[in-house]
Short mmCIF file of C-alpha atoms in Angstrom, two decimals:
data_model
loop_
_atom_site.label_atom_id
_atom_site.label_comp_id
_atom_site.label_asym_id
_atom_site.label_seq_id
_atom_site.Cartn_x
_atom_site.Cartn_y
_atom_site.Cartn_z
CA UNK A 1 -3.32 -42.38 34.08
CA UNK A 2 -5.91 -43.73 36.52
CA UNK A 3 -3.80 -46.88 36.92
CA UNK A 4 -0.69 -44.82 37.63
CA UNK A 5 -2.58 -42.72 40.17
CA UNK A 6 -3.71 -45.89 41.98
CA UNK A 7 -0.17 -47.34 41.99
CA UNK A 8 1.29 -44.08 43.28
CA UNK A 9 -1.47 -43.41 45.78
CA UNK A 10 -2.20 -39.95 44.35
CA UNK A 11 -4.90 -38.26 42.27
CA UNK A 12 -5.01 -38.28 38.44
CA UNK A 13 -4.34 -34.54 38.34
CA UNK A 14 -1.17 -35.09 40.38
CA UNK A 15 -0.05 -37.72 37.87
CA UNK A 16 -0.79 -35.34 35.01
CA UNK A 17 1.18 -32.55 36.65
CA UNK A 18 4.09 -34.83 37.52
CA UNK A 19 4.39 -36.11 33.95
CA UNK A 20 4.29 -32.52 32.71
CA UNK A 21 7.08 -31.47 35.13
CA UNK A 22 4.75 -29.04 36.88
CA UNK A 23 6.29 -27.11 39.79
CA UNK A 24 3.02 -27.69 41.67
CA UNK A 25 4.26 -31.22 42.43
CA UNK A 26 7.29 -31.79 44.66
CA UNK A 27 10.46 -33.06 43.00
CA UNK A 28 10.31 -36.28 45.01
CA UNK A 29 6.74 -37.04 43.92
CA UNK A 30 7.51 -36.14 40.29
CA UNK A 31 10.46 -38.51 40.19
CA UNK A 32 8.48 -41.33 41.82
CA UNK A 33 5.54 -41.01 39.40
CA UNK A 34 7.81 -40.67 36.37
CA UNK A 35 9.73 -43.79 37.44
CA UNK A 36 6.44 -45.71 37.72
CA UNK A 37 5.42 -44.48 34.27
CA UNK A 38 8.70 -45.72 32.77
CA UNK A 39 8.43 -49.04 34.58
CA UNK A 40 4.91 -49.75 33.30
CA UNK A 41 5.48 -48.38 29.79
CA UNK A 42 3.05 -45.49 30.14
CA UNK A 43 3.09 -43.18 27.12
CA UNK A 44 1.19 -39.96 26.62
CA UNK A 45 -1.58 -40.21 24.03
CA UNK A 46 -0.61 -37.16 21.99
CA UNK A 47 -3.80 -37.13 19.92
CA UNK A 48 -5.97 -37.28 23.02
CA UNK A 49 -3.95 -34.54 24.71
CA UNK A 50 -4.22 -32.29 21.66
CA UNK A 51 -7.95 -32.89 21.43
CA UNK A 52 -8.37 -31.99 25.09
CA UNK A 53 -6.20 -28.91 24.79
CA UNK A 54 -7.69 -28.05 21.39
CA UNK A 55 -4.17 -27.80 20.02
CA UNK A 56 -2.40 -29.73 17.29
CA UNK A 57 1.10 -28.68 18.40
CA UNK A 58 1.79 -27.99 14.74
CA UNK A 59 2.84 -24.77 13.04
CA UNK A 60 2.24 -24.48 9.29
CA UNK A 61 5.11 -22.83 7.41
CA UNK A 62 3.91 -21.47 4.07
CA UNK A 63 6.49 -20.62 1.41
CA UNK A 64 4.94 -17.95 -0.83
CA UNK A 65 7.43 -18.37 -3.67
CA UNK A 66 6.66 -20.60 -6.66
CA UNK A 67 9.60 -22.99 -7.03
CA UNK A 68 11.07 -23.41 -10.51
CA UNK A 69 14.19 -24.88 -12.10
CA UNK A 70 15.81 -21.43 -11.98
CA UNK A 71 14.61 -20.54 -8.45
CA UNK A 72 14.63 -23.57 -6.20
CA UNK A 73 13.54 -24.37 -2.65
CA UNK A 74 17.12 -25.35 -1.75
CA UNK A 75 18.46 -21.85 -2.33
CA UNK A 76 19.51 -19.97 0.85
CA UNK A 77 16.08 -18.37 0.70
CA UNK A 78 14.00 -20.08 1.96
CA UNK A 79 16.29 -22.85 3.25
CA UNK A 80 18.18 -20.74 5.81
CA UNK A 81 14.96 -19.32 7.22
CA UNK A 82 13.49 -22.82 7.44
CA UNK A 83 16.53 -24.03 9.37
CA UNK A 84 16.04 -21.43 12.09
CA UNK A 85 12.28 -22.03 12.19
CA UNK A 86 12.56 -25.82 12.41
CA UNK A 87 15.22 -25.75 15.11
CA UNK A 88 13.18 -23.44 17.33
CA UNK A 89 9.81 -25.14 16.82
CA UNK A 90 11.03 -28.70 17.29
CA UNK A 91 12.92 -27.64 20.44
CA UNK A 92 9.57 -26.38 21.77
CA UNK A 93 7.86 -29.70 21.01
CA UNK A 94 6.04 -28.52 17.88
CA UNK A 95 5.80 -30.22 14.52
CA UNK A 96 6.50 -28.24 11.35
CA UNK A 97 4.07 -28.54 8.45
CA UNK A 98 5.86 -27.20 5.36
CA UNK A 99 3.83 -26.36 2.29
CA UNK A 100 3.38 -23.76 -0.45
CA UNK A 101 0.75 -21.15 -1.02
CA UNK A 102 -1.51 -23.23 -3.27
CA UNK A 103 -2.25 -25.51 -0.28
CA UNK A 104 -4.10 -22.89 1.77
CA UNK A 105 -7.30 -24.96 1.94
CA UNK A 106 -5.49 -28.07 3.18
CA UNK A 107 -7.19 -29.43 6.31
CA UNK A 108 -3.85 -29.93 8.06
CA UNK A 109 -2.95 -26.27 7.48
CA UNK A 110 -6.29 -25.10 8.86
CA UNK A 111 -5.86 -27.35 11.91
CA UNK A 112 -2.46 -25.84 12.78
CA UNK A 113 -2.04 -23.78 15.94
CA UNK A 114 -0.30 -21.01 14.02
CA UNK A 115 1.14 -19.93 10.69
CA UNK A 116 4.49 -18.63 9.52
CA UNK A 117 4.28 -17.07 6.07
CA UNK A 118 7.54 -16.66 4.17
CA UNK A 119 6.83 -13.86 1.74
CA UNK A 120 3.97 -11.38 1.57
CA UNK A 121 3.18 -11.83 -2.10
CA UNK A 122 2.63 -9.22 -4.77
CA UNK A 123 0.48 -6.39 -3.34
CA UNK A 124 0.41 -8.50 -0.12
CA UNK A 125 -2.05 -10.92 -1.72
CA UNK A 126 -0.60 -13.92 0.15
CA UNK A 127 -0.97 -12.12 3.50
CA UNK A 128 -4.61 -11.27 2.77
CA UNK A 129 -5.32 -14.89 1.86
CA UNK A 130 -4.00 -16.28 5.15
CA UNK A 131 -5.32 -13.44 7.32
CA UNK A 132 -8.80 -14.75 6.62
CA UNK A 133 -7.98 -18.02 8.40
CA UNK A 134 -7.86 -16.19 11.73
CA UNK A 135 -4.87 -18.15 13.07
CA UNK A 136 -1.93 -16.63 14.96
CA UNK A 137 0.38 -15.59 12.12
CA UNK A 138 3.88 -14.16 11.72
CA UNK A 139 5.11 -13.00 8.31
CA UNK A 140 8.61 -12.66 6.88
CA UNK A 141 8.69 -9.43 4.91
CA UNK A 142 8.41 -5.68 5.17
CA UNK A 143 6.51 -3.93 7.95
CA UNK A 144 3.88 -1.32 7.08
CA UNK A 145 1.51 0.95 8.99
CA UNK A 146 -1.50 -1.05 7.76
CA UNK A 147 -0.37 -4.38 9.23
CA UNK A 148 -2.69 -6.23 11.59
CA UNK A 149 -0.22 -9.10 11.93
CA UNK A 150 3.34 -9.52 13.20
CA UNK A 151 6.18 -9.05 10.73
CA UNK A 152 9.84 -10.06 10.99
CA UNK A 153 12.13 -8.87 8.23
CA UNK A 154 15.27 -7.09 7.18
CA UNK A 155 15.86 -3.35 7.05
CA UNK A 156 15.12 -3.13 3.35
CA UNK A 157 15.06 0.66 3.22
CA UNK A 158 18.53 0.92 4.79
CA UNK A 159 19.74 -1.66 2.25
CA UNK A 160 18.70 0.64 -0.59
CA UNK A 161 20.35 3.59 1.09
CA UNK A 162 23.63 1.69 1.60
CA UNK A 163 23.81 0.65 -2.06
CA UNK A 164 23.12 4.22 -3.20
CA UNK A 165 25.83 5.52 -0.87
CA UNK A 166 28.28 3.02 -2.33
CA UNK A 167 27.51 4.04 -5.91
CA UNK A 168 27.84 7.72 -5.03
CA UNK A 169 31.15 7.16 -3.26
CA UNK A 170 32.69 5.63 -6.41
CA UNK A 171 31.33 8.29 -8.74
CA UNK A 172 28.38 6.47 -10.30
CA UNK A 173 25.73 8.86 -11.61
CA UNK A 174 23.52 6.75 -13.92
CA UNK A 175 22.11 3.90 -11.80
CA UNK A 176 19.52 1.26 -12.69
CA UNK A 177 17.25 -0.62 -10.24
CA UNK A 178 16.07 -4.11 -11.29
CA UNK A 179 13.23 -5.68 -9.32
CA UNK A 180 9.50 -5.85 -8.71
CA UNK A 181 8.36 -2.87 -6.65
CA UNK A 182 4.90 -4.43 -6.22
CA UNK A 183 6.50 -6.63 -3.55
CA UNK A 184 6.67 -4.74 -0.22
CA UNK A 185 10.30 -5.72 0.50
CA UNK A 186 11.52 -4.62 -2.92
CA UNK A 187 9.45 -1.45 -2.72
CA UNK A 188 11.25 -0.46 0.48
CA UNK A 189 14.65 -1.18 -1.11
CA UNK A 190 13.70 1.00 -4.05
CA UNK A 191 12.46 3.85 -1.82
CA UNK A 192 15.70 3.90 0.17
CA UNK A 193 17.73 3.81 -3.05
CA UNK A 194 15.71 6.57 -4.73
CA UNK A 195 15.59 8.88 -1.70
CA UNK A 196 19.34 8.72 -1.08
CA UNK A 197 20.13 9.40 -4.75
CA UNK A 198 17.56 12.23 -4.92
CA UNK A 199 19.56 14.12 -2.32
CA UNK A 200 22.33 14.28 -4.92
CA UNK A 201 20.11 15.21 -7.85
CA UNK A 202 20.13 11.69 -9.34
CA UNK A 203 17.07 9.73 -10.47
CA UNK A 204 17.62 5.98 -11.12
CA UNK A 205 15.97 4.08 -13.94
CA UNK A 206 13.54 1.39 -12.75
CA UNK A 207 13.40 -1.89 -14.65
CA UNK A 208 10.44 -3.89 -13.33
CA UNK A 209 11.05 -7.64 -13.45
CA UNK A 210 8.58 -10.14 -11.97
CA UNK A 211 10.96 -13.11 -12.15
CA UNK A 212 14.01 -12.95 -9.86
CA UNK A 213 16.09 -15.26 -12.01
CA UNK A 214 19.39 -15.22 -13.87
CA UNK A 215 17.54 -15.24 -17.21
CA UNK A 216 15.50 -12.21 -16.16
CA UNK A 217 18.71 -10.32 -15.30
CA UNK A 218 20.17 -11.13 -18.71
CA UNK A 219 17.03 -9.93 -20.46
CA UNK A 220 16.93 -6.70 -18.42
CA UNK A 221 20.41 -5.63 -19.49
CA UNK A 222 19.78 -6.62 -23.11
CA UNK A 223 16.70 -4.40 -23.11
CA UNK A 224 18.82 -1.47 -21.87
CA UNK A 225 21.32 -2.06 -24.66
CA UNK A 226 18.57 -2.33 -27.26
CA UNK A 227 17.24 1.10 -26.21
CA UNK A 228 20.78 2.51 -26.08
CA UNK A 229 20.30 3.60 -22.44
CA UNK A 230 23.40 5.05 -20.78
CA UNK A 231 24.00 3.51 -17.34
CA UNK A 232 27.02 2.90 -15.12
CA UNK A 233 25.62 0.94 -12.13
CA UNK A 234 22.98 -1.68 -11.37
CA UNK A 235 21.23 -2.51 -8.09
CA UNK A 236 19.48 -5.88 -8.58
CA UNK A 237 17.01 -7.17 -6.00
CA UNK A 238 18.40 -10.70 -6.01
CA UNK A 239 21.81 -12.25 -6.61
CA UNK A 240 20.39 -14.26 -9.51
CA UNK A 241 19.22 -11.05 -11.21
CA UNK A 242 22.64 -9.49 -10.60
CA UNK A 243 24.54 -12.48 -11.98
CA UNK A 244 22.33 -12.50 -15.07
CA UNK A 245 22.99 -8.79 -15.53
CA UNK A 246 26.76 -9.36 -15.36
CA UNK A 247 26.54 -12.17 -17.89
CA UNK A 248 24.75 -9.86 -20.34
CA UNK A 249 27.21 -7.03 -19.69
CA UNK A 250 30.13 -9.32 -20.54
CA UNK A 251 28.35 -10.44 -23.71
CA UNK A 252 28.04 -6.76 -24.68
CA UNK A 253 31.77 -6.27 -24.21
CA UNK A 254 31.45 -4.20 -21.02
CA UNK A 255 33.72 -4.61 -18.00
CA UNK A 256 32.43 -5.14 -14.45
CA UNK A 257 33.11 -3.04 -12.42
CA UNK A 258 35.15 -0.68 -14.63
CA UNK A 259 32.27 0.18 -16.98
CA UNK A 260 29.32 -0.86 -14.82
CA UNK A 261 29.17 -1.55 -11.06
CA UNK A 262 26.71 -4.24 -9.93
CA UNK A 263 25.27 -5.02 -6.49
CA UNK A 264 22.94 -7.95 -5.80
CA UNK A 265 20.80 -8.91 -2.83
CA UNK A 266 20.90 -11.89 -0.41
CA UNK A 267 24.68 -12.59 -0.39
CA UNK A 268 24.23 -16.16 -1.57
CA UNK A 269 27.10 -18.69 -1.84
CA UNK A 270 26.55 -18.67 -5.62
CA UNK A 271 27.12 -14.93 -5.69
CA UNK A 272 30.24 -15.10 -3.51
CA UNK A 273 31.79 -17.75 -5.79
CA UNK A 274 30.71 -16.07 -9.02
CA UNK A 275 33.36 -14.64 -11.36
CA UNK A 276 33.82 -11.84 -10.57
CA UNK A 277 32.71 -12.35 -6.92
CA UNK A 278 29.45 -10.47 -6.48
CA UNK A 279 28.97 -7.51 -4.14
CA UNK A 280 25.66 -8.05 -2.35
CA UNK A 281 23.42 -7.09 0.58
CA UNK A 282 23.45 -9.68 3.35
CA UNK A 283 20.38 -10.64 5.40
CA UNK A 284 20.53 -12.68 8.61
CA UNK A 285 18.08 -15.40 7.62
CA UNK A 286 18.91 -17.87 10.38
CA UNK A 287 18.21 -15.33 13.11
CA UNK A 288 15.10 -14.32 11.19
CA UNK A 289 13.85 -17.92 11.21
CA UNK A 290 14.40 -18.25 14.96
CA UNK A 291 12.50 -14.99 15.60
CA UNK A 292 9.60 -16.04 13.37
CA UNK A 293 9.23 -19.26 15.38
CA UNK A 294 9.54 -17.59 18.78
CA UNK A 295 6.96 -14.97 17.91
CA UNK A 296 4.37 -17.42 16.56
CA UNK A 297 4.77 -19.57 19.70
CA UNK A 298 4.24 -16.48 21.85
CA UNK A 299 1.09 -15.60 19.88
CA UNK A 300 -0.22 -19.14 20.33
CA UNK A 301 0.27 -18.77 24.10
CA UNK A 302 -1.55 -15.42 24.08
CA UNK A 303 1.53 -13.37 24.93
CA UNK A 304 2.15 -9.80 23.68
CA UNK A 305 4.33 -9.77 20.54
CA UNK A 306 5.71 -6.98 18.37
CA UNK A 307 7.18 -6.86 14.88
CA UNK A 308 10.97 -6.72 14.48
CA UNK A 309 13.39 -5.43 11.85
CA UNK A 310 16.85 -7.00 11.46
CA UNK A 311 19.90 -5.06 10.26
CA UNK A 312 21.50 -5.75 6.88
CA UNK A 313 25.03 -5.14 5.63
CA UNK A 314 26.54 -4.44 2.22
CA UNK A 315 29.28 -6.93 1.40
CA UNK A 316 31.64 -5.31 -1.11
CA UNK A 317 33.49 -7.72 -3.38
CA UNK A 318 34.72 -7.36 -6.96
CA UNK A 319 31.67 -6.02 -8.79
#
């Protein structure tokens, strides 16, 4: 930079500002210095700049879920969220460090300028783990009054209400909820579902399932049949749970939706192409990913940021 300053007949700070497109330097001077830099092969030492600025220009994206053969990382969640996050961060000149929860102590994670956490964890245990790091953090999940961090998520409560309204409108009076209410997002879906049904004198049966997989959905319905529980509708907190439930219903000789109506959650391509095509609650993950990135960048820059809830919609298909 000193060499460039001597060639251009300006100070080092002017060179620095010109290479950073600062408005404090005239357009003519910026163009002249940038042309000299190109001519002499000057390249910014990114490591030195980051050390000076005390920034790594990296955001760590932590996926809370534990990948398995039945619940993979290439499913729409978290892949669609990651697409929005990556596009926004790379456009802003930031690198994306993608990892899972078990890597919390990784030095690269701790050196990041900020964190995006995809999933709050059961009883918000993942949030509490990363809160202790003291980095700017934005979480995908459900907002609560106790939050001391920024949350971006879907309107889970309204989702539950919309599914209950649908069941009521088609005369269903014996609903079942399948999910894990220890997770904040699922808890809000359950509350909306329960409250709307309560206004009509109906109390749904809760089947708690930790795994959000097709196999777990199959097992849930088999357990209902084994106990001879009477039910006519199922709200499952993932499409995989819903598809598993339908598989078990068919095995039991029941018709979907004539005998039992089923609604899933996430509106995945698998659900839309399932037979019968699955009715499901749609979330706007791509927009969610973009918002997560924008908000963590704003926090890194010390700007005021607030949590945000995105609308959902119930997509009615054949189930």
